[in-house]
Amino acid sequence: MKTAKEWKEFYSTPEFRTQYTYEGHDLGVSCTQEGTVFRIWSPCAESIDLNFYKDGSLGDAEKSVPMGKAEAGVWTYRTTEELHGTYYDYTIRMEGTVRRTADPYARACGPNGARSMAVNLARTNPEGWEQDKAPERPMENIIYELHVKEFSWDVNGGFPEEYRGKYKAFLCENTTLNGDGIHPTGCAYLKELGITHVQLMPVYDYGSVDETGHPEEFNWGYDPVNYNVPEGSYATDVHRGEVRIREMKEMIQALHRQGFRVIMDVVYNHTYSLDSWFQRTVPWYYYRVHEDGTVSDGSACGNDTANERPMCAGYILDSVLYWAEEYHIDGFRFDLMGLLDVELMNRIRTALDHRYGGGEKLLFGEPWAASESAIEGAAKGALKENLSLLEEGVGIFCDNTRNAIKGSVFDVDKVGFANGASGLEEDILKCMRAWQKTEELDVKSPAQIITYISAHDNHTLWDKIIDTVPDERKWMKVNKMAAAICMTCQGNLFLLSGEEFARTKNGLDNSYNAPISLNCLEWKRVWENQELVEYYKGLITLRMQLPGLCDKTKDAWKRIEDTWTYPGAVGCSIQNTDGDRKVRWSMLYIIYNGRENFLKVSLPEGDWEILADAKSSQKWRHPQEASHNVYVEPISVLVLGKNEEVDRVV
Ligand code: CA
């Protein structure tokens, strides 16, 4: 067998590229009433047998048939039978070795994804699926990061026992705390909170949880096995390959019906194991290798996909389009996007726009890698430093904003503006304008920025506050202030589920394989921290009425005027008009006071009313007039609006 390096050199020859780049989009299995076609790309195979099984994991093959060699390294087998529900895998002979592999292009599989399954997708659609439509695009994207199992595992959540931790839990529209009929949990709670997008942590088939194992097994799931199949441990039956497909569709349909768009977390930068279906069908084609022959590990997960190679790039593009089309997914969050080729990200953007209309599908990712990667040729990673090369419709998680508000995620003791740092006033102003026109980031418009202060990685916001603020009496103030800063910055908004109810992981900063009891959303915390939840709710509803902050055009930064800083404090006014559309407040005035004492600020000319302050983010519901001199409470945010149409009795 050739070494990794020899394989790579072979694949890099122009002859290989010309002869073996397959341009079709039909790899995998196509199964309809008219028949079933199997196609697999394996240019170096000497022969391939297709094996059929009755069961998804048990027993020997019932039958094996030889595949025929077709164009560009593709092997095919056709039958007039509709093989819906038949399990299969391949036996590949190559350079004196014989290997079994599942189908890298599989759309259905048996338990733990070891065997693929032929599926007639039309038979997996829930009732009404053809009419399923995402809700209208909202004024602002408020993205809520959620793990399927974490969402409904807590017994207090009031979900039916058999749906706890499952896709099905999202179909429950009226759950309440312990079923008390008073305190909403689950989707009913999310509706009241006002978020617009549910971002699902990995829901493709991943490898770190045994789908036939103990129900309490838990993992975040950043370890892909079958990219185009839903994860089985969230389904009510893993032994019938079509069930996970139908139930995931039902979940998306239910989320759409309840007013949420759905974003999928995708992890194309690495695979669970180097011994993957990719590797077994085309050795080393899909992976990066250093000059010295060692395996590239920029993901810190043992391997990096060579997504700059044409067939790997094509695979990823087809996979994204498949989820968008077959599962009605509304957006994609790319894990370690810095490991993905800039050109590929832009191609995905263009393809989604072409098919669904400009900007209809969200696309963003983490613009970093865990460490350096052996990216090939002239390709460039979609890193922060290459932001200028990315299309405007490819967004990035903005760690500059996150760190400026609450401090570094790596250095536990490091604080940000909200938890007492000094000298960050200018940075906070940059956060407000989504880093447009700054030296730090070459941002095309706020559409490119994901403004956030917590995600599944690192400490929860509440845990970070506990670690950095010694005085317990200040925790709630600091959290409210951090949230109010975040929600008054331009850019798309994002939060980890439970940030708004002081979610804690007891100080654990990396809970990827910690027990579900630590990871699950504790629904009683919503009611224990109702003051904080109400504060977030008010901020979200207010944000939806502020075009000055929701503006995603390249001139959005110009709306922010009259900026000033003072040690520990920042202020500015923001033009809040929206073309000819009538807006309640023509101008906003925002003050962030991170200081330990009251701050007196003289407002510009005009009639100002208080929209949100330290006590309430819902003042805008019954606004009070502000006097010319306002006193901003210590560690708080004050938001004012100029209402030119109200005649007030003073
Ligand atoms: Ca799995």
XYZ file of C-alpha atoms and ligand atoms in Angstrom:
651
model
C 0.000 0.000 0.000
C 1.247 3.498 -0.793
C 2.146 5.825 2.063
C -0.017 8.827 2.840
C 2.455 11.061 1.074
C 2.626 8.890 -2.031
C -1.157 8.864 -2.276
C -1.275 12.633 -1.960
C 1.307 13.075 -4.705
C -0.673 10.747 -6.913
C -3.922 12.668 -6.350
C -2.123 15.935 -7.047
C -1.120 15.007 -10.585
C -3.015 16.862 -13.306
C -3.822 13.467 -14.876
C -5.677 12.314 -11.779
C -7.590 15.559 -11.552
C -8.636 15.490 -15.185
C -9.502 11.828 -15.301
C -11.138 11.331 -11.928
C -12.984 14.460 -10.908
C -16.615 13.410 -11.096
C -18.930 16.323 -11.883
C -22.235 14.587 -11.133
C -24.302 15.213 -8.013
C -25.854 11.771 -7.798
C -23.371 9.799 -5.701
C -24.876 7.568 -3.043
C -28.198 5.839 -3.582
C -31.154 7.039 -5.548
C -34.218 4.997 -4.658
C -37.668 5.483 -6.167
C -40.584 3.319 -7.232
C -38.857 2.994 -10.608
C -35.782 1.359 -9.127
C -32.589 1.842 -7.165
C -29.153 3.019 -8.318
C -25.991 2.777 -6.202
C -23.009 4.983 -7.044
C -19.705 5.275 -5.225
C -16.547 7.177 -6.139
C -13.440 5.057 -5.643
C -11.025 5.644 -8.534
C -8.269 3.324 -7.309
C -10.448 0.314 -6.498
C -9.729 -2.838 -8.488
C -13.174 -4.250 -7.792
C -16.144 -3.408 -5.575
C -18.870 -5.696 -4.283
C -22.145 -4.344 -3.019
C -23.495 -6.349 -0.064
C -27.156 -6.395 0.960
C -28.428 -7.050 4.483
C -31.806 -7.482 6.077
C -30.732 -5.873 9.330
C -28.909 -2.628 10.113
C -26.231 -4.290 12.226
C -26.755 -8.043 12.631
C -26.203 -11.055 10.386
C -24.229 -11.778 7.233
C -24.940 -10.399 3.799
C -27.960 -11.928 2.116
C -26.500 -11.280 -1.281
C -23.439 -9.623 -2.853
C -23.242 -8.226 -6.350
C -20.264 -6.832 -8.285
C -20.361 -3.136 -9.115
C -19.601 -1.988 -12.645
C -16.954 0.635 -13.402
C -18.370 3.816 -14.897
C -16.834 7.214 -15.730
C -14.374 9.206 -13.599
C -13.741 6.576 -10.930
C -17.428 5.986 -10.182
C -18.791 2.462 -9.681
C -22.480 1.707 -10.158
C -25.141 -0.931 -9.629
C -28.712 -0.649 -10.838
C -31.869 -2.605 -10.203
C -35.500 -2.091 -11.120
C -36.476 -2.991 -7.534
C -37.324 -0.292 -5.042
C -34.912 -1.312 -2.280
C -36.296 1.088 0.335
C -35.294 -0.216 3.784
C -32.525 -2.526 2.523
C -29.206 -2.167 4.353
C -25.931 -2.301 2.417
C -22.197 -1.784 2.465
C -19.257 -2.267 0.101
C -16.252 -4.546 -0.128
C -13.427 -2.744 -1.892
C -10.283 -4.426 -3.231
C -7.321 -2.154 -3.730
C -3.546 -2.716 -3.836
C -3.743 -6.141 -2.256
C -6.111 -5.144 0.556
C -9.793 -5.908 1.042
C -11.837 -3.408 3.013
C -15.430 -3.158 4.081
C -16.969 0.297 4.132
C -20.334 1.918 4.572
C -21.341 4.497 1.956
C -19.779 7.943 2.581
C -22.794 9.369 0.721
C -25.355 7.398 2.741
C -28.658 9.100 3.501
C -29.879 6.462 5.902
C -28.184 3.884 8.082
C -28.529 1.254 10.774
C -27.587 1.628 14.452
C -24.367 3.617 14.907
C -24.130 4.177 11.179
C -22.010 1.117 10.447
C -24.254 -0.096 7.633
C -25.952 2.209 5.156
C -29.571 1.901 4.117
C -31.280 2.562 0.807
C -34.107 5.006 1.329
C -36.883 6.373 -0.823
C -36.902 9.802 0.784
C -40.452 10.537 -0.337
C -41.550 7.801 2.076
C -39.945 9.543 5.051
C -41.913 12.780 4.825
C -44.243 13.558 7.708
C -47.763 14.648 6.891
C -47.860 18.189 5.527
C -44.128 18.268 4.782
C -44.659 19.597 1.261
C -46.363 22.655 2.776
C -43.682 23.171 5.423
C -42.226 26.647 5.202
C -39.854 28.663 7.343
C -41.402 31.693 9.053
C -40.802 35.093 7.447
C -37.304 36.507 7.777
C -37.253 38.474 11.015
C -36.100 42.066 11.534
C -33.153 40.663 13.493
C -31.627 37.198 13.649
C -31.616 36.115 17.282
C -29.991 32.724 17.322
C -30.428 30.351 20.258
C -27.881 27.542 20.470
C -29.475 24.322 21.593
C -28.539 20.653 21.986
C -31.376 18.235 21.223
C -30.793 16.135 24.317
C -30.025 19.038 26.670
C -33.302 20.671 25.671
C -35.729 18.100 27.041
C -33.767 15.814 29.350
C -34.690 17.512 32.637
C -37.660 15.653 34.190
C -39.027 18.985 35.437
C -39.454 20.121 31.833
C -42.811 18.395 31.628
C -42.062 16.448 28.433
C -43.582 12.997 27.910
C -41.147 10.420 29.278
C -40.608 8.728 25.893
C -39.711 12.033 24.201
C -37.106 13.206 26.720
C -33.832 13.837 24.852
C -35.452 13.130 21.480
C -36.335 15.006 18.289
C -39.964 14.408 19.247
C -39.705 16.754 22.244
C -39.834 19.704 19.836
C -43.315 18.629 18.788
C -44.600 19.316 22.302
C -45.972 22.828 22.040
C -47.428 23.363 25.494
C -45.051 21.920 28.052
C -44.887 23.479 31.503
C -42.736 23.041 34.578
C -43.668 19.645 36.020
C -46.825 19.974 33.955
C -48.190 22.686 36.261
C -49.942 24.430 33.385
C -48.498 27.768 34.497
C -44.772 28.002 33.774
C -43.927 27.343 30.107
C -40.884 25.225 29.268
C -39.476 23.971 25.960
C -40.776 25.548 22.759
C -43.551 27.403 24.572
C -40.899 29.145 26.662
C -38.754 29.931 23.613
C -41.734 31.597 21.961
C -42.187 33.886 24.937
C -38.462 34.627 25.022
C -38.673 35.928 21.462
C -35.727 34.238 19.783
C -36.009 33.783 16.022
C -33.623 30.935 15.179
C -32.961 27.657 16.913
C -29.421 26.515 16.220
C -29.115 22.785 16.718
C -25.801 21.435 17.904
C -24.775 18.396 15.822
C -27.774 16.445 14.520
C -25.958 14.589 11.715
C -24.897 11.051 12.663
C -21.970 11.264 15.072
C -19.879 8.569 16.683
C -19.315 9.318 20.357
C -22.639 8.065 21.693
C -23.637 4.397 21.349
C -27.086 4.561 19.798
C -27.955 1.218 21.333
C -26.341 2.061 24.687
C -27.551 3.551 27.948
C -30.058 6.392 27.500
C -27.963 8.694 29.674
C -24.940 8.588 27.373
C -24.114 12.116 26.311
C -21.845 14.000 23.953
C -22.030 17.331 22.145
C -21.484 15.349 18.952
C -18.634 17.123 17.132
C -17.500 13.803 15.660
C -19.161 13.082 12.335
C -19.584 9.542 11.020
C -22.336 9.930 8.396
C -22.582 13.527 7.206
C -25.902 13.102 5.425
C -27.825 11.070 8.003
C -29.515 12.356 11.188
C -28.069 11.216 14.525
C -29.778 8.067 15.774
C -29.648 8.540 19.541
C -32.293 11.310 19.263
C -34.723 9.020 17.415
C -37.282 6.825 19.141
C -36.132 3.772 17.121
C -32.576 3.322 15.806
C -33.271 -0.081 14.339
C -35.383 1.250 11.499
C -33.275 3.608 9.414
C -36.195 5.704 8.171
C -37.397 6.656 11.670
C -34.575 9.102 12.484
C -35.168 10.791 9.125
C -38.887 11.207 9.639
C -38.476 12.370 13.226
C -35.866 14.969 12.359
C -38.160 16.303 9.644
C -41.014 16.381 12.151
C -38.837 18.397 14.513
C -38.009 20.969 11.843
C -41.636 21.146 10.751
C -42.694 21.692 14.380
C -40.094 24.429 14.894
C -41.199 26.175 11.712
C -44.833 25.934 12.751
C -43.993 27.519 16.095
C -42.260 30.446 14.426
C -38.583 29.497 14.520
C -36.060 29.164 11.752
C -33.641 26.273 12.111
C -29.853 26.402 11.833
C -27.720 23.294 11.712
C -24.260 23.018 13.227
C -22.053 21.328 10.610
C -18.610 19.862 11.204
C -16.991 19.309 7.834
C -13.497 20.126 9.109
C -12.749 16.668 10.512
C -14.219 13.185 10.932
C -14.685 11.186 14.133
C -11.959 8.779 13.158
C -9.291 8.746 10.476
C -10.551 5.256 9.703
C -13.643 6.749 8.064
C -15.750 5.770 5.048
C -13.805 8.454 3.162
C -10.506 6.814 3.999
C -11.743 3.323 3.187
C -13.006 4.299 -0.274
C -10.262 6.698 -1.426
C -7.254 6.433 0.941
C -5.864 9.820 2.024
C -7.759 11.752 -0.623
C -9.980 13.513 1.928
C -7.314 14.327 4.521
C -4.498 16.819 4.859
C -0.986 15.535 5.382
C 2.147 17.550 6.210
C 5.246 17.522 4.003
C 6.931 15.089 6.398
C 4.051 12.634 6.025
C 2.419 13.289 9.411
C -1.333 13.767 9.566
C -2.500 17.372 9.784
C -4.410 18.071 13.004
C -5.557 21.680 12.936
C -8.871 20.534 14.429
C -7.184 18.949 17.482
C -9.517 16.003 16.768
C -6.949 13.822 15.014
C -7.450 14.832 11.383
C -8.386 17.684 9.026
C -10.395 17.183 5.857
C -8.695 18.289 2.630
C -11.742 20.331 1.665
C -9.755 22.269 -0.949
C -9.602 19.067 -3.083
C -12.302 19.062 -5.773
C -14.117 15.877 -4.721
C -14.009 16.786 -1.029
C -15.233 20.327 -1.738
C -17.954 18.911 -3.978
C -18.975 16.503 -1.240
C -19.373 19.299 1.304
C -21.245 21.564 -1.090
C -23.648 18.753 -2.039
C -24.128 17.865 1.616
C -25.087 21.425 2.591
C -27.495 21.659 -0.339
C -28.971 18.298 0.610
C -29.802 19.416 4.161
C -31.247 22.664 2.863
C -33.396 20.917 0.283
C -34.428 17.644 1.907
C -34.701 18.866 5.528
C -35.634 22.523 4.942
C -32.705 23.784 7.026
C -32.536 27.599 7.119
C -28.915 28.174 7.985
C -25.557 26.576 8.641
C -23.036 27.182 11.396
C -19.610 25.887 10.384
C -17.494 24.401 13.127
C -13.826 25.498 12.901
C -14.553 27.305 9.652
C -10.933 28.477 9.654
C -10.052 24.971 8.438
C -12.333 25.306 5.429
C -11.197 26.709 2.136
C -12.345 30.305 1.574
C -13.244 29.461 -1.996
C -15.466 26.601 -0.858
C -17.295 28.816 1.658
C -17.941 31.373 -1.066
C -19.155 28.648 -3.437
C -21.598 27.417 -0.810
C -22.860 30.977 -0.321
C -23.363 31.449 -4.057
C -25.082 28.092 -4.480
C -27.516 28.735 -1.606
C -28.308 32.231 -2.909
C -28.819 30.879 -6.404
C -31.236 28.223 -5.240
C -33.118 30.005 -2.464
C -32.636 33.728 -3.088
C -30.009 36.110 -1.705
C -29.428 35.738 2.018
C -32.409 33.423 2.576
C -30.138 30.843 4.185
C -27.765 32.033 6.899
C -24.136 30.968 6.662
C -21.522 31.619 9.320
C -18.839 29.907 11.329
C -15.943 29.975 13.704
C -13.179 31.861 11.885
C -10.407 29.968 13.614
C -8.743 26.560 13.916
C -7.333 24.742 16.947
C -3.853 24.890 15.413
C -2.087 25.137 12.072
C -3.354 22.930 9.257
C -1.611 21.560 6.142
C -3.993 23.253 3.710
C -2.897 22.430 0.167
C -1.686 24.568 -2.714
C -2.734 28.209 -2.783
C -5.923 27.614 -0.797
C -6.627 29.852 2.202
C -8.555 29.006 5.340
C -11.708 30.958 6.242
C -9.872 32.539 9.169
C -10.459 35.947 10.682
C -7.332 37.226 8.926
C -8.878 36.229 5.583
C -12.230 37.865 6.276
C -11.776 40.256 3.367
C -11.772 37.244 1.009
C -15.118 35.954 2.241
C -18.419 36.998 0.700
C -20.528 39.401 2.726
C -23.007 36.588 3.314
C -20.467 34.433 5.137
C -20.461 35.489 8.772
C -18.083 34.935 11.653
C -18.408 34.506 15.386
C -16.935 37.738 16.705
C -14.646 36.825 19.582
C -13.472 40.454 19.657
C -16.927 41.441 20.882
C -17.221 38.483 23.235
C -13.856 39.215 24.847
C -14.372 42.958 25.086
C -17.649 42.489 26.965
C -16.832 39.640 29.366
C -13.090 38.901 29.030
C -11.021 36.116 27.531
C -12.416 32.585 27.439
C -8.981 31.068 27.866
C -7.726 33.184 30.729
C -10.246 32.550 33.500
C -9.404 35.641 35.528
C -9.363 38.070 32.625
C -12.310 40.458 32.709
C -14.064 42.536 30.078
C -15.903 45.840 30.203
C -18.985 44.438 31.976
C -17.054 42.722 34.738
C -14.811 45.623 35.546
C -11.958 45.960 33.044
C -10.620 49.412 32.335
C -9.270 50.689 29.060
C -11.802 48.901 26.846
C -14.012 51.900 26.103
C -12.868 52.256 22.479
C -13.257 48.527 21.925
C -16.819 48.672 23.177
C -17.595 51.367 20.618
C -16.146 49.047 17.965
C -18.399 46.241 19.202
C -21.379 48.573 18.765
C -20.642 49.117 15.095
C -19.846 45.415 14.533
C -16.171 46.273 13.983
C -16.856 48.085 10.735
C -14.040 50.442 9.734
C -11.618 49.101 12.323
C -8.022 47.971 12.038
C -8.876 44.678 13.709
C -11.424 43.298 11.260
C -12.061 43.859 7.588
C -15.849 43.631 7.909
C -18.008 44.284 4.851
C -21.182 44.898 6.841
C -22.775 43.906 10.175
C -24.335 40.947 8.296
C -20.935 39.323 8.621
C -20.760 39.563 12.393
C -22.223 37.197 14.986
C -22.424 39.269 18.160
C -22.342 37.025 21.234
C -21.060 36.552 24.761
C -21.589 32.841 25.316
C -21.677 29.609 23.324
C -21.405 25.900 24.134
C -17.620 26.165 24.314
C -15.957 27.591 27.422
C -17.602 28.775 30.645
C -21.233 29.776 30.628
C -21.625 33.529 31.058
C -22.895 33.041 34.602
C -19.919 30.834 35.540
C -17.504 33.366 34.051
C -19.141 36.113 36.106
C -18.896 34.045 39.290
C -15.206 33.432 38.573
C -14.372 37.065 37.947
C -16.653 39.098 40.215
C -15.920 38.545 43.918
C -18.991 40.384 45.220
C -22.001 38.110 44.831
C -24.383 41.066 44.982
C -23.026 42.298 41.647
C -23.500 39.102 39.638
C -26.987 39.877 38.412
C -26.055 43.474 37.560
C -23.018 42.343 35.576
C -25.031 39.750 33.684
C -27.741 42.256 32.809
C -25.182 44.772 31.692
C -23.303 42.241 29.543
C -26.595 41.215 27.923
C -27.674 44.806 27.364
C -24.372 45.683 25.698
C -24.538 42.602 23.477
C -28.148 43.294 22.467
C -27.403 46.913 21.608
C -24.495 46.117 19.298
C -24.978 45.837 15.552
C -24.596 42.400 13.958
C -26.609 39.182 14.258
C -27.318 38.145 17.831
C -26.477 34.756 19.271
C -26.761 33.183 22.699
C -26.182 29.848 24.337
C -29.455 28.324 25.512
C -29.979 29.217 29.140
C -27.648 32.225 29.153
C -30.795 34.174 29.975
C -31.552 32.089 33.058
C -28.040 32.111 34.500
C -27.155 28.691 33.171
C -24.333 27.050 35.040
C -22.129 24.044 34.430
C -20.652 24.358 37.909
C -17.545 26.028 36.531
C -16.732 23.336 33.964
C -15.474 25.041 30.796
C -15.562 22.055 28.443
C -18.571 19.845 29.120
C -18.582 17.961 25.777
C -18.704 14.543 27.424
C -19.814 15.475 30.937
C -22.962 13.808 32.258
C -26.290 14.912 30.796
C -27.331 15.854 34.338
C -24.761 18.684 34.217
C -25.391 19.639 30.591
C -29.179 19.576 30.437
C -31.255 22.746 30.617
C -32.645 22.963 34.147
C -36.086 24.359 33.552
C -36.675 25.411 37.151
C -33.844 27.932 36.788
C -36.065 29.928 34.432
C -38.330 30.644 37.369
C -35.568 30.990 39.934
C -33.970 33.662 37.762
C -37.092 35.214 36.367
C -35.753 38.733 36.832
C -32.893 37.955 34.434
C -35.156 36.142 31.958
C -37.525 39.123 31.894
C -34.567 41.426 31.297
C -33.466 39.368 28.261
C -37.043 39.211 26.964
C -37.357 42.973 27.125
C -34.034 43.479 25.362
C -35.000 41.068 22.578
C -38.403 42.678 22.001
C -36.884 46.142 22.101
C -34.149 45.179 19.664
C -36.786 44.144 17.116
C -38.025 47.739 17.065
C -34.640 49.349 16.495
C -33.666 49.553 12.816
C -30.606 51.563 13.824
C -29.180 48.443 15.428
C -30.646 45.830 13.070
C -29.296 47.537 9.939
C -27.100 45.062 8.025
C -26.009 47.361 5.209
C -22.464 48.475 4.693
C -23.268 52.008 5.847
C -24.768 50.894 9.164
C -21.763 52.204 11.114
C -22.580 55.758 9.999
C -25.701 55.692 12.154
C -23.570 55.769 15.298
C -22.704 59.357 16.117
C -21.453 61.646 18.881
C -19.502 58.870 20.528
C -17.741 59.626 23.785
C -15.766 57.700 26.354
C -14.999 58.291 29.963
C -13.033 55.860 32.170
C -15.400 52.881 32.551
C -18.180 54.438 30.513
C -19.219 54.837 26.896
C -22.032 56.653 25.133
C -23.333 57.566 21.700
C -26.421 58.397 19.729
C -27.756 56.196 16.932
C -29.937 57.195 14.008
C -32.942 54.948 14.193
C -34.831 55.785 11.016
C -35.826 53.127 8.499
C -36.345 54.729 5.099
C -39.960 55.847 4.807
C -41.214 53.359 7.352
C -42.596 54.935 10.498
C -40.444 54.200 13.518
C -41.379 55.021 17.087
C -38.030 56.614 17.927
C -36.049 58.591 15.353
C -32.900 58.559 17.429
C -31.443 56.437 20.221
C -29.053 57.427 22.938
C -27.175 54.624 24.675
C -24.936 54.809 27.726
C -22.924 51.927 29.173
C -21.765 52.636 32.717
C -19.289 50.001 33.919
C -18.299 52.167 36.891
C -19.011 51.550 40.559
C -20.838 54.858 40.928
C -23.592 56.874 39.307
C -22.702 58.639 36.102
C -24.273 61.956 35.243
C -24.789 62.522 31.534
C -26.275 65.564 29.808
C -28.438 64.466 26.914
C -28.442 66.160 23.523
C -31.345 68.471 22.625
C -34.786 66.931 22.247
C -37.417 64.932 24.085
C -35.921 61.690 25.298
C -37.750 58.809 26.890
C -36.302 55.905 28.837
C -36.568 52.598 26.980
C -34.403 50.425 29.232
C -32.394 50.979 32.364
C -30.766 49.020 35.194
C -34.099 47.895 36.606
C -36.102 47.082 33.550
C -35.564 46.516 29.861
C -39.303 46.935 29.304
C -39.617 50.634 30.159
C -40.331 51.272 26.487
C -43.754 49.716 27.011
C -44.723 52.758 29.137
C -41.907 55.186 28.539
C -41.097 57.905 31.028
C -39.650 61.194 29.904
C -35.990 61.677 30.775
C -34.720 64.946 32.166
C -31.909 66.765 30.424
C -29.415 65.372 32.937
C -29.681 61.637 33.499
C -28.004 59.638 36.227
C -26.946 56.196 35.038
C -26.821 53.569 37.767
C -23.518 51.829 38.527
C -22.876 48.767 36.322
C -25.818 49.317 34.027
C -26.986 50.293 30.590
C -29.382 53.111 29.818
C -31.200 53.171 26.487
C -33.138 56.277 25.500
C -35.253 57.024 22.483
C -36.219 60.315 20.914
C -39.939 60.395 20.270
C -40.773 63.501 18.269
C -44.468 62.830 17.980
C -45.534 62.663 21.577
C -46.935 65.724 23.298
C -46.300 65.171 26.915
C -47.649 66.812 29.976
C -44.593 67.648 32.019
Ca -24.555 8.159 15.817
